[in-house]
Short mmCIF file of C-alpha atoms in Angstrom, two decimals:
data_model
loop_
_atom_site.label_atom_id
_atom_site.label_comp_id
_atom_site.label_asym_id
_atom_site.label_seq_id
_atom_site.Cartn_x
_atom_site.Cartn_y
_atom_site.Cartn_z
CA MET A 1 0.55 -0.61 0.04
CA GLU A 2 2.74 2.29 0.95
CA GLU A 3 3.71 2.10 -3.18
CA PHE A 4 0.49 2.66 -4.70
CA CYS A 5 0.31 5.73 -2.06
CA GLN A 6 3.56 7.14 -3.56
CA ARG A 7 2.74 6.08 -6.37
CA VAL A 8 -0.65 8.98 -6.32
CA ALA A 9 2.05 11.25 -4.02
CA GLU A 10 4.51 11.67 -7.32
CA ARG A 11 1.82 11.46 -9.73
CA THR A 12 -0.34 14.60 -8.52
CA ASN A 13 3.01 16.27 -6.71
CA ALA A 14 1.60 15.08 -3.48
CA ARG A 15 2.86 14.84 -0.23
CA PRO A 16 2.75 10.87 0.80
CA ARG A 17 0.16 11.58 3.75
CA THR A 18 -2.50 13.37 2.04
CA ALA A 19 -2.06 11.15 -1.29
CA GLU A 20 -2.25 8.69 1.31
CA TRP A 21 -5.75 10.64 2.43
CA ASP A 22 -7.41 11.15 -0.97
CA ALA A 23 -6.80 7.39 -2.92
CA SER A 24 -8.63 6.54 0.97
CA ALA A 25 -11.98 9.43 0.08
CA VAL A 26 -12.64 8.11 -3.69
CA LEU A 27 -11.66 4.37 -2.54
CA SER A 28 -14.20 4.37 -0.15
CA GLY A 29 -16.13 6.02 -2.18
CA LEU A 30 -16.30 3.28 -3.64
CA ALA A 31 -17.21 0.88 -0.98
CA GLU A 32 -20.57 2.80 -0.84
CA ALA A 33 -21.50 2.80 -4.34
CA VAL A 34 -20.88 -1.32 -4.49
CA SER A 35 -22.14 -4.44 -2.57
CA GLY A 36 -20.94 -6.30 0.73
CA GLY A 37 -19.69 -9.18 -1.33
CA GLU A 38 -18.29 -7.21 -4.73
CA LEU A 39 -16.04 -4.78 -2.22
CA ASN A 40 -15.17 -8.90 -0.95
CA GLN A 41 -13.72 -9.54 -3.91
CA ILE A 42 -12.32 -6.13 -5.05
CA ILE A 43 -10.39 -6.70 -1.69
CA SER A 44 -9.69 -10.19 -2.12
CA GLN A 45 -6.98 -9.51 -5.34
CA LEU A 46 -5.11 -6.56 -3.40
CA PRO A 47 -2.18 -6.85 -1.54
CA SER A 48 -2.16 -7.26 2.42
CA GLY A 49 -3.01 -3.69 3.42
CA TYR A 50 -5.19 -1.69 1.21
CA ALA A 51 -8.72 -2.62 2.84
CA THR A 52 -7.84 0.16 5.38
CA LEU A 53 -8.27 2.52 1.94
CA PHE A 54 -11.52 1.21 1.38
CA GLY A 55 -12.49 2.34 5.32
CA LYS A 56 -12.03 -1.79 6.38
CA ALA A 57 -10.99 -3.22 8.39
CA ASP A 58 -11.08 -6.46 6.79
CA LEU A 59 -13.15 -8.20 3.74
CA ALA A 60 -16.89 -6.77 4.35
CA GLY A 61 -18.64 -8.59 6.45
#
């Protein structure tokens, strides 16, 4: 997740913490727009730690 946020920071000319917050805002919005099952499918395809960017501790329950 750290590498992802660093890449977002580089592409947006933002500080890493700001990029993490921005990415989390977008992904949390996505999490609200899809069903729990769809969200689980998305998160399960990502490396460990990405669930927090979606505003989740782990797979949606």
